[in-house]
């Protein structure tokens, strides 16, 4: 008889949306057909973690519609615990459309009033969070509504009270809210995180400066470890005032950069759960992110552990 843990090691939650995009690099306006998938930062990370062998659960609110059912079934098939997912019969699953316009990526959201945007602190299973080892949250969920902001805040408070580690990726989305609103919510969450995972461009917006020394001073005042993505061709780990630069792992080809950040985050958290140091975890994360950009899709290209392990140990790739 197998005794199941009360919670996975890592718990995350947020909005997952139906995703539609033209084949290849056409615009929506010119496309005759659209390819269907789904995406959402937290569920992407959850799939990435599961493929790397981590014990992970994702929850959120989905519409009681075909899109919500597709998301739930796919996550379950990927080995993600979805036991706390809730379906809302009165609100739809959010949707997003992605296209390339004049060589640049454009995303169109249809998520106002979605099931996920109606999440409240009362929807949280507090014991599910308390029994985990790490809670991962992002700023995207906070941007959906005031109720969602309160829900994220409450989840972090539950984790902190229970001694559960907190990972926070600001994932700044200025299509969803203003930078002023974002700062009021995201900076306090960064202060409470054990692992803060911002991009350099996000930090410049959040701290309203591009002064490197000034931003580092602000980050050094935080209690947790900061992992700063997109610093030239490296990632910076800032741990108790010590800065370590880890070069990006090279990609043989770049096909689609959309899932790179979520792949990086999944790799980093998987490393932490495997007992690696933050620096070792960033190396794993960099490999994971590099592999993701070489295929199309939000989460489809996330690699299995065996593939990443081969790159980490420089094992030869047996093609045939």
mmCIF file of C-alpha atoms in Angstrom:
data_model
loop_
_atom_site.group_PDB
_atom_site.id
_atom_site.type_symbol
_atom_site.label_atom_id
_atom_site.label_comp_id
_atom_site.label_asym_id
_atom_site.label_seq_id
_atom_site.Cartn_x
_atom_site.Cartn_y
_atom_site.Cartn_z
ATOM 1 C CA UNK A 1 0.000 0.000 0.000
ATOM 2 C CA UNK A 2 1.376 3.419 -0.999
ATOM 3 C CA UNK A 3 0.943 6.179 1.557
ATOM 4 C CA UNK A 4 0.626 9.524 -0.183
ATOM 5 C CA UNK A 5 2.106 12.695 1.304
ATOM 6 C CA UNK A 6 -0.476 15.183 2.523
ATOM 7 C CA UNK A 7 1.016 17.699 0.095
ATOM 8 C CA UNK A 8 3.594 17.695 -2.676
ATOM 9 C CA UNK A 9 6.987 19.182 -1.836
ATOM 10 C CA UNK A 10 6.284 22.240 -3.985
ATOM 11 C CA UNK A 11 2.914 23.964 -4.245
ATOM 12 C CA UNK A 12 2.028 26.730 -6.683
ATOM 13 C CA UNK A 13 -1.165 28.340 -7.912
ATOM 14 C CA UNK A 14 -2.492 30.892 -10.361
ATOM 15 C CA UNK A 15 -4.334 31.270 -13.632
ATOM 16 C CA UNK A 16 -3.944 28.866 -16.517
ATOM 17 C CA UNK A 17 -5.555 29.939 -19.779
ATOM 18 C CA UNK A 18 -6.534 28.421 -23.079
ATOM 19 C CA UNK A 19 -3.952 29.485 -25.671
ATOM 20 C CA UNK A 20 -4.541 29.965 -29.381
ATOM 21 C CA UNK A 21 -1.869 30.839 -31.918
ATOM 22 C CA UNK A 22 -1.407 30.698 -35.688
ATOM 23 C CA UNK A 23 0.811 28.050 -37.193
ATOM 24 C CA UNK A 24 4.411 29.072 -37.755
ATOM 25 C CA UNK A 25 4.864 32.864 -37.568
ATOM 26 C CA UNK A 26 1.679 34.172 -39.139
ATOM 27 C CA UNK A 27 -0.460 36.956 -37.730
ATOM 28 C CA UNK A 28 -3.902 36.092 -36.352
ATOM 29 C CA UNK A 29 -5.461 38.420 -38.893
ATOM 30 C CA UNK A 30 -3.960 36.430 -41.774
ATOM 31 C CA UNK A 31 -4.233 32.901 -40.315
ATOM 32 C CA UNK A 32 -6.918 30.503 -41.534
ATOM 33 C CA UNK A 33 -6.531 28.198 -38.516
ATOM 34 C CA UNK A 34 -5.338 28.516 -34.923
ATOM 35 C CA UNK A 35 -3.445 25.926 -32.902
ATOM 36 C CA UNK A 36 -4.873 25.228 -29.446
ATOM 37 C CA UNK A 37 -2.887 24.722 -26.261
ATOM 38 C CA UNK A 38 -2.832 26.350 -22.831
ATOM 39 C CA UNK A 39 -0.436 28.348 -20.729
ATOM 40 C CA UNK A 40 0.108 30.067 -17.426
ATOM 41 C CA UNK A 41 3.338 30.842 -15.606
ATOM 42 C CA UNK A 42 2.589 28.734 -12.545
ATOM 43 C CA UNK A 43 1.240 25.688 -14.381
ATOM 44 C CA UNK A 44 4.161 25.885 -16.821
ATOM 45 C CA UNK A 45 6.538 25.802 -13.845
ATOM 46 C CA UNK A 46 4.599 22.915 -12.306
ATOM 47 C CA UNK A 47 4.928 20.834 -15.495
ATOM 48 C CA UNK A 48 8.621 21.696 -15.693
ATOM 49 C CA UNK A 49 9.140 20.580 -12.099
ATOM 50 C CA UNK A 50 7.244 17.328 -12.607
ATOM 51 C CA UNK A 51 9.345 16.491 -15.661
ATOM 52 C CA UNK A 52 12.473 17.074 -13.586
ATOM 53 C CA UNK A 53 11.261 14.556 -11.024
ATOM 54 C CA UNK A 54 9.979 16.983 -8.389
ATOM 55 C CA UNK A 55 6.858 16.438 -6.313
ATOM 56 C CA UNK A 56 4.614 19.355 -7.274
ATOM 57 C CA UNK A 57 1.012 20.482 -7.050
ATOM 58 C CA UNK A 58 -0.828 23.267 -8.886
ATOM 59 C CA UNK A 59 -4.199 24.691 -8.018
ATOM 60 C CA UNK A 60 -6.384 27.485 -9.234
ATOM 61 C CA UNK A 61 -9.888 28.159 -10.471
ATOM 62 C CA UNK A 62 -10.921 27.016 -13.932
ATOM 63 C CA UNK A 63 -14.133 27.510 -15.821
ATOM 64 C CA UNK A 64 -16.380 24.465 -16.017
ATOM 65 C CA UNK A 65 -15.818 24.365 -19.753
ATOM 66 C CA UNK A 66 -13.812 22.338 -22.304
ATOM 67 C CA UNK A 67 -10.748 24.575 -21.851
ATOM 68 C CA UNK A 68 -10.662 24.070 -18.087
ATOM 69 C CA UNK A 69 -11.062 20.321 -18.481
ATOM 70 C CA UNK A 70 -8.240 20.189 -21.036
ATOM 71 C CA UNK A 71 -5.920 22.046 -18.648
ATOM 72 C CA UNK A 72 -6.775 19.815 -15.696
ATOM 73 C CA UNK A 73 -6.407 16.561 -17.635
ATOM 74 C CA UNK A 74 -3.097 17.598 -19.178
ATOM 75 C CA UNK A 75 -1.607 18.658 -15.843
ATOM 76 C CA UNK A 76 -2.730 15.404 -14.248
ATOM 77 C CA UNK A 77 -1.192 13.474 -17.137
ATOM 78 C CA UNK A 78 2.104 15.318 -16.600
ATOM 79 C CA UNK A 79 2.241 14.120 -13.001
ATOM 80 C CA UNK A 80 1.169 17.384 -11.353
ATOM 81 C CA UNK A 81 -1.135 17.056 -8.332
ATOM 82 C CA UNK A 82 -4.380 18.876 -9.209
ATOM 83 C CA UNK A 83 -6.414 17.697 -6.212
ATOM 84 C CA UNK A 84 -7.127 21.280 -5.067
ATOM 85 C CA UNK A 85 -8.257 22.642 -8.448
ATOM 86 C CA UNK A 86 -11.748 24.167 -8.358
ATOM 87 C CA UNK A 87 -14.200 24.567 -11.225
ATOM 88 C CA UNK A 88 -16.433 27.621 -11.451
ATOM 89 C CA UNK A 89 -19.680 27.182 -13.337
ATOM 90 C CA UNK A 90 -20.357 30.921 -13.377
ATOM 91 C CA UNK A 91 -17.098 32.179 -14.899
ATOM 92 C CA UNK A 92 -15.011 31.014 -17.861
ATOM 93 C CA UNK A 93 -11.459 29.800 -18.183
ATOM 94 C CA UNK A 94 -9.318 32.729 -19.330
ATOM 95 C CA UNK A 95 -7.987 32.844 -22.874
ATOM 96 C CA UNK A 96 -4.957 34.311 -24.594
ATOM 97 C CA UNK A 97 -4.006 34.651 -28.235
ATOM 98 C CA UNK A 98 -0.403 34.865 -29.344
ATOM 99 C CA UNK A 99 1.018 36.037 -32.662
ATOM 100 C CA UNK A 100 4.077 37.580 -34.269
ATOM 101 C CA UNK A 101 3.580 41.074 -35.656
ATOM 102 C CA UNK A 102 6.430 42.717 -37.589
ATOM 103 C CA UNK A 103 8.815 40.153 -36.119
ATOM 104 C CA UNK A 104 7.771 40.805 -32.523
ATOM 105 C CA UNK A 105 5.678 38.701 -30.188
ATOM 106 C CA UNK A 106 2.217 40.047 -29.305
ATOM 107 C CA UNK A 107 -0.095 38.548 -26.685
ATOM 108 C CA UNK A 108 -3.797 39.373 -26.415
ATOM 109 C CA UNK A 109 -5.511 38.502 -23.115
ATOM 110 C CA UNK A 110 -9.173 37.692 -22.526
ATOM 111 C CA UNK A 111 -9.090 37.062 -18.793
ATOM 112 C CA UNK A 112 -11.170 39.819 -17.178
ATOM 113 C CA UNK A 113 -13.899 38.169 -15.100
ATOM 114 C CA UNK A 114 -12.324 34.735 -15.546
ATOM 115 C CA UNK A 115 -12.741 31.992 -12.968
ATOM 116 C CA UNK A 116 -9.178 32.519 -11.740
ATOM 117 C CA UNK A 117 -9.663 36.263 -11.306
ATOM 118 C CA UNK A 118 -12.397 35.468 -8.761
ATOM 119 C CA UNK A 119 -10.163 33.467 -6.416
ATOM 120 C CA UNK A 120 -10.346 34.575 -2.781
ATOM 121 C CA UNK A 121 -8.356 33.677 0.349
ATOM 122 C CA UNK A 122 -11.254 31.454 1.373
ATOM 123 C CA UNK A 123 -10.461 29.208 -1.609
ATOM 124 C CA UNK A 124 -7.082 28.264 -0.128
ATOM 125 C CA UNK A 125 -6.558 24.866 1.486
ATOM 126 C CA UNK A 126 -4.294 26.116 4.249
ATOM 127 C CA UNK A 127 -3.128 22.648 5.324
ATOM 128 C CA UNK A 128 -2.082 21.892 1.736
ATOM 129 C CA UNK A 129 0.280 24.888 1.866
ATOM 130 C CA UNK A 130 1.470 24.221 5.413
ATOM 131 C CA UNK A 131 2.456 20.647 4.563
ATOM 132 C CA UNK A 132 4.608 21.623 1.562
ATOM 133 C CA UNK A 133 8.314 22.434 1.653
ATOM 134 C CA UNK A 134 8.089 25.375 -0.739
ATOM 135 C CA UNK A 135 5.364 27.694 -2.035
ATOM 136 C CA UNK A 136 5.945 29.346 -5.413
ATOM 137 C CA UNK A 137 3.938 32.434 -6.379
ATOM 138 C CA UNK A 138 4.138 35.042 -9.126
ATOM 139 C CA UNK A 139 3.091 38.627 -9.639
ATOM 140 C CA UNK A 140 0.775 37.637 -12.486
ATOM 141 C CA UNK A 141 -1.812 36.238 -10.086
ATOM 142 C CA UNK A 142 -1.657 39.458 -8.085
ATOM 143 C CA UNK A 143 -2.425 41.474 -11.225
ATOM 144 C CA UNK A 144 -5.733 39.720 -11.903
ATOM 145 C CA UNK A 145 -7.872 41.355 -9.191
ATOM 146 C CA UNK A 146 -7.862 42.733 -5.673
ATOM 147 C CA UNK A 147 -9.210 39.383 -4.424
ATOM 148 C CA UNK A 148 -6.313 37.593 -6.123
ATOM 149 C CA UNK A 149 -3.841 39.979 -4.470
ATOM 150 C CA UNK A 150 -5.338 39.119 -1.080
ATOM 151 C CA UNK A 151 -5.196 35.417 -1.943
ATOM 152 C CA UNK A 152 -1.495 35.506 -2.799
ATOM 153 C CA UNK A 153 -0.760 37.561 0.308
ATOM 154 C CA UNK A 154 -2.636 35.100 2.502
ATOM 155 C CA UNK A 155 -0.898 32.105 0.924
ATOM 156 C CA UNK A 156 2.519 33.642 1.600
ATOM 157 C CA UNK A 157 1.524 34.430 5.193
ATOM 158 C CA UNK A 158 0.377 30.824 5.708
ATOM 159 C CA UNK A 159 3.686 29.537 4.343
ATOM 160 C CA UNK A 160 5.779 31.873 6.487
ATOM 161 C CA UNK A 161 3.858 30.994 9.646
ATOM 162 C CA UNK A 162 4.435 27.281 8.942
ATOM 163 C CA UNK A 163 8.134 27.598 8.081
ATOM 164 C CA UNK A 164 7.513 26.774 4.403
ATOM 165 C CA UNK A 165 10.008 28.347 1.984
ATOM 166 C CA UNK A 166 8.624 30.980 -0.396
ATOM 167 C CA UNK A 167 9.766 31.496 -3.974
ATOM 168 C CA UNK A 168 8.574 34.628 -5.773
ATOM 169 C CA UNK A 169 8.864 35.516 -9.454
ATOM 170 C CA UNK A 170 7.483 39.041 -10.064
ATOM 171 C CA UNK A 171 6.601 38.186 -13.690
ATOM 172 C CA UNK A 172 5.675 41.799 -14.347
ATOM 173 C CA UNK A 173 2.792 42.133 -16.847
ATOM 174 C CA UNK A 174 2.030 45.803 -17.469
ATOM 175 C CA UNK A 175 -0.856 44.880 -19.791
ATOM 176 C CA UNK A 176 -2.692 43.800 -16.637
ATOM 177 C CA UNK A 177 -1.947 46.660 -14.226
ATOM 178 C CA UNK A 178 0.107 49.809 -13.807
ATOM 179 C CA UNK A 179 3.663 49.881 -12.496
ATOM 180 C CA UNK A 180 2.470 51.935 -9.510
ATOM 181 C CA UNK A 181 -0.050 49.231 -8.550
ATOM 182 C CA UNK A 182 2.549 46.547 -9.133
ATOM 183 C CA UNK A 183 5.138 48.158 -6.864
ATOM 184 C CA UNK A 184 2.706 48.391 -3.934
ATOM 185 C CA UNK A 185 2.013 44.662 -4.090
ATOM 186 C CA UNK A 186 5.169 43.064 -5.440
ATOM 187 C CA UNK A 187 7.878 44.779 -3.389
ATOM 188 C CA UNK A 188 6.441 43.549 -0.052
ATOM 189 C CA UNK A 189 6.263 40.030 -1.490
ATOM 190 C CA UNK A 190 9.909 40.274 -2.560
ATOM 191 C CA UNK A 191 10.777 41.262 1.001
ATOM 192 C CA UNK A 192 9.105 38.105 2.316
ATOM 193 C CA UNK A 193 10.561 35.661 -0.209
ATOM 194 C CA UNK A 194 13.329 33.185 0.529
ATOM 195 C CA UNK A 195 14.073 33.101 -3.218
ATOM 196 C CA UNK A 196 13.378 36.221 -5.273
ATOM 197 C CA UNK A 197 13.612 35.561 -9.036
ATOM 198 C CA UNK A 198 13.346 38.863 -10.951
ATOM 199 C CA UNK A 199 14.621 39.838 -14.379
ATOM 200 C CA UNK A 200 16.982 42.813 -14.605
ATOM 201 C CA UNK A 201 14.469 44.792 -16.664
ATOM 202 C CA UNK A 202 11.778 44.096 -14.068
ATOM 203 C CA UNK A 203 14.021 45.378 -11.287
ATOM 204 C CA UNK A 204 14.621 48.650 -13.139
ATOM 205 C CA UNK A 205 10.854 49.155 -13.344
ATOM 206 C CA UNK A 206 10.064 48.040 -9.796
ATOM 207 C CA UNK A 207 12.785 50.181 -8.219
ATOM 208 C CA UNK A 208 12.346 53.043 -10.722
ATOM 209 C CA UNK A 209 16.061 53.297 -11.483
ATOM 210 C CA UNK A 210 18.666 51.757 -13.773
ATOM 211 C CA UNK A 211 21.474 52.386 -11.294
ATOM 212 C CA UNK A 212 23.154 49.024 -10.726
ATOM 213 C CA UNK A 213 24.649 49.898 -7.344
ATOM 214 C CA UNK A 214 21.360 51.321 -6.114
ATOM 215 C CA UNK A 215 19.391 48.244 -7.140
ATOM 216 C CA UNK A 216 21.956 45.914 -5.557
ATOM 217 C CA UNK A 217 21.715 47.897 -2.337
ATOM 218 C CA UNK A 218 17.943 47.407 -2.325
ATOM 219 C CA UNK A 219 18.303 43.694 -3.002
ATOM 220 C CA UNK A 220 20.930 43.283 -0.287
ATOM 221 C CA UNK A 221 18.405 44.681 2.174
ATOM 222 C CA UNK A 222 16.085 41.740 1.460
ATOM 223 C CA UNK A 223 16.291 38.689 3.718
ATOM 224 C CA UNK A 224 16.265 36.122 0.915
ATOM 225 C CA UNK A 225 18.499 35.106 -1.966
ATOM 226 C CA UNK A 226 17.985 37.050 -5.203
ATOM 227 C CA UNK A 227 18.483 35.408 -8.588
ATOM 228 C CA UNK A 228 18.646 38.136 -11.247
ATOM 229 C CA UNK A 229 17.972 36.976 -14.800
ATOM 230 C CA UNK A 230 19.009 38.782 -17.942
ATOM 231 C CA UNK A 231 22.160 40.541 -16.769
ATOM 232 C CA UNK A 232 23.869 40.612 -20.133
ATOM 233 C CA UNK A 233 24.724 36.999 -20.886
ATOM 234 C CA UNK A 234 24.648 35.868 -17.268
ATOM 235 C CA UNK A 235 22.455 35.317 -14.228
ATOM 236 C CA UNK A 236 23.494 36.939 -10.942
ATOM 237 C CA UNK A 237 23.023 35.148 -7.625
ATOM 238 C CA UNK A 238 23.030 37.616 -4.731
ATOM 239 C CA UNK A 239 23.410 35.778 -1.428
ATOM 240 C CA UNK A 240 24.192 37.721 1.759
ATOM 241 C CA UNK A 241 25.958 40.456 -0.179
ATOM 242 C CA UNK A 242 28.025 38.077 -2.332
ATOM 243 C CA UNK A 243 27.440 38.397 -6.089
ATOM 244 C CA UNK A 244 28.116 35.401 -8.339
ATOM 245 C CA UNK A 245 27.655 35.564 -12.114
ATOM 246 C CA UNK A 246 26.696 32.338 -13.891
ATOM 247 C CA UNK A 247 26.918 32.453 -17.714
ATOM 248 C CA UNK A 248 23.901 31.390 -19.760
ATOM 249 C CA UNK A 249 24.012 27.855 -21.106
ATOM 250 C CA UNK A 250 24.213 28.233 -24.896
ATOM 251 C CA UNK A 251 21.287 27.240 -27.115
ATOM 252 C CA UNK A 252 22.098 25.605 -30.453
ATOM 253 C CA UNK A 253 19.064 27.313 -31.988
ATOM 254 C CA UNK A 254 16.354 29.672 -30.728
ATOM 255 C CA UNK A 255 12.844 28.841 -31.931
ATOM 256 C CA UNK A 256 10.506 30.290 -29.274
ATOM 257 C CA UNK A 257 11.571 32.260 -26.194
ATOM 258 C CA UNK A 258 8.161 32.404 -24.505
ATOM 259 C CA UNK A 259 8.688 29.575 -21.999
ATOM 260 C CA UNK A 260 12.301 30.379 -21.141
ATOM 261 C CA UNK A 261 11.593 32.131 -17.848
ATOM 262 C CA UNK A 262 9.251 29.431 -16.589
ATOM 263 C CA UNK A 263 11.730 26.756 -17.641
ATOM 264 C CA UNK A 264 14.484 28.580 -15.765
ATOM 265 C CA UNK A 265 12.296 28.871 -12.667
ATOM 266 C CA UNK A 266 11.369 25.174 -12.772
ATOM 267 C CA UNK A 267 15.025 24.219 -13.089
ATOM 268 C CA UNK A 268 16.073 26.428 -10.197
ATOM 269 C CA UNK A 269 13.384 25.147 -7.827
ATOM 270 C CA UNK A 270 14.053 21.538 -8.835
ATOM 271 C CA UNK A 271 17.699 22.082 -7.984
ATOM 272 C CA UNK A 272 16.861 23.519 -4.578
ATOM 273 C CA UNK A 273 14.585 20.544 -3.845
ATOM 274 C CA UNK A 274 17.379 18.157 -4.912
ATOM 275 C CA UNK A 275 19.670 19.754 -2.317
ATOM 276 C CA UNK A 276 21.826 21.734 -4.745
ATOM 277 C CA UNK A 277 23.252 25.109 -3.765
ATOM 278 C CA UNK A 278 21.635 28.223 -5.302
ATOM 279 C CA UNK A 279 24.584 28.549 -7.704
ATOM 280 C CA UNK A 280 24.325 24.899 -8.773
ATOM 281 C CA UNK A 281 20.559 25.339 -9.092
ATOM 282 C CA UNK A 282 21.057 28.312 -11.423
ATOM 283 C CA UNK A 283 23.322 26.196 -13.630
ATOM 284 C CA UNK A 284 20.573 23.578 -13.815
ATOM 285 C CA UNK A 285 18.025 26.331 -14.486
ATOM 286 C CA UNK A 286 20.124 27.773 -17.288
ATOM 287 C CA UNK A 287 20.312 24.395 -19.027
ATOM 288 C CA UNK A 288 16.564 23.947 -18.627
ATOM 289 C CA UNK A 289 15.823 27.379 -20.069
ATOM 290 C CA UNK A 290 18.219 26.805 -22.948
ATOM 291 C CA UNK A 291 16.472 23.585 -23.947
ATOM 292 C CA UNK A 292 13.016 25.194 -23.744
ATOM 293 C CA UNK A 293 13.763 27.924 -26.299
ATOM 294 C CA UNK A 294 14.766 25.357 -28.903
ATOM 295 C CA UNK A 295 11.192 24.162 -29.420
ATOM 296 C CA UNK A 296 7.815 25.871 -29.836
ATOM 297 C CA UNK A 297 5.268 26.170 -27.029
ATOM 298 C CA UNK A 298 4.753 27.500 -23.512
ATOM 299 C CA UNK A 299 5.460 24.190 -21.760
ATOM 300 C CA UNK A 300 5.651 21.499 -24.440
ATOM 301 C CA UNK A 301 9.434 21.858 -24.762
ATOM 302 C CA UNK A 302 10.189 21.524 -21.043
ATOM 303 C CA UNK A 303 12.766 18.706 -20.775
ATOM 304 C CA UNK A 304 12.788 15.522 -18.722
ATOM 305 C CA UNK A 305 15.382 15.113 -15.976
ATOM 306 C CA UNK A 306 17.439 12.597 -17.946
ATOM 307 C CA UNK A 307 18.021 15.145 -20.727
ATOM 308 C CA UNK A 308 19.075 17.903 -18.320
ATOM 309 C CA UNK A 309 21.262 15.505 -16.324
ATOM 310 C CA UNK A 310 23.124 14.545 -19.494
ATOM 311 C CA UNK A 311 23.910 18.205 -20.165
ATOM 312 C CA UNK A 312 24.945 18.790 -16.551
ATOM 313 C CA UNK A 313 27.319 15.849 -16.552
ATOM 314 C CA UNK A 314 28.398 16.417 -20.192
ATOM 315 C CA UNK A 315 27.438 12.850 -21.097
ATOM 316 C CA UNK A 316 27.532 12.054 -24.770
ATOM 317 C CA UNK A 317 24.214 12.203 -26.573
ATOM 318 C CA UNK A 318 23.425 8.861 -28.225
ATOM 319 C CA UNK A 319 21.371 9.730 -31.296
ATOM 320 C CA UNK A 320 20.936 6.217 -32.763
#
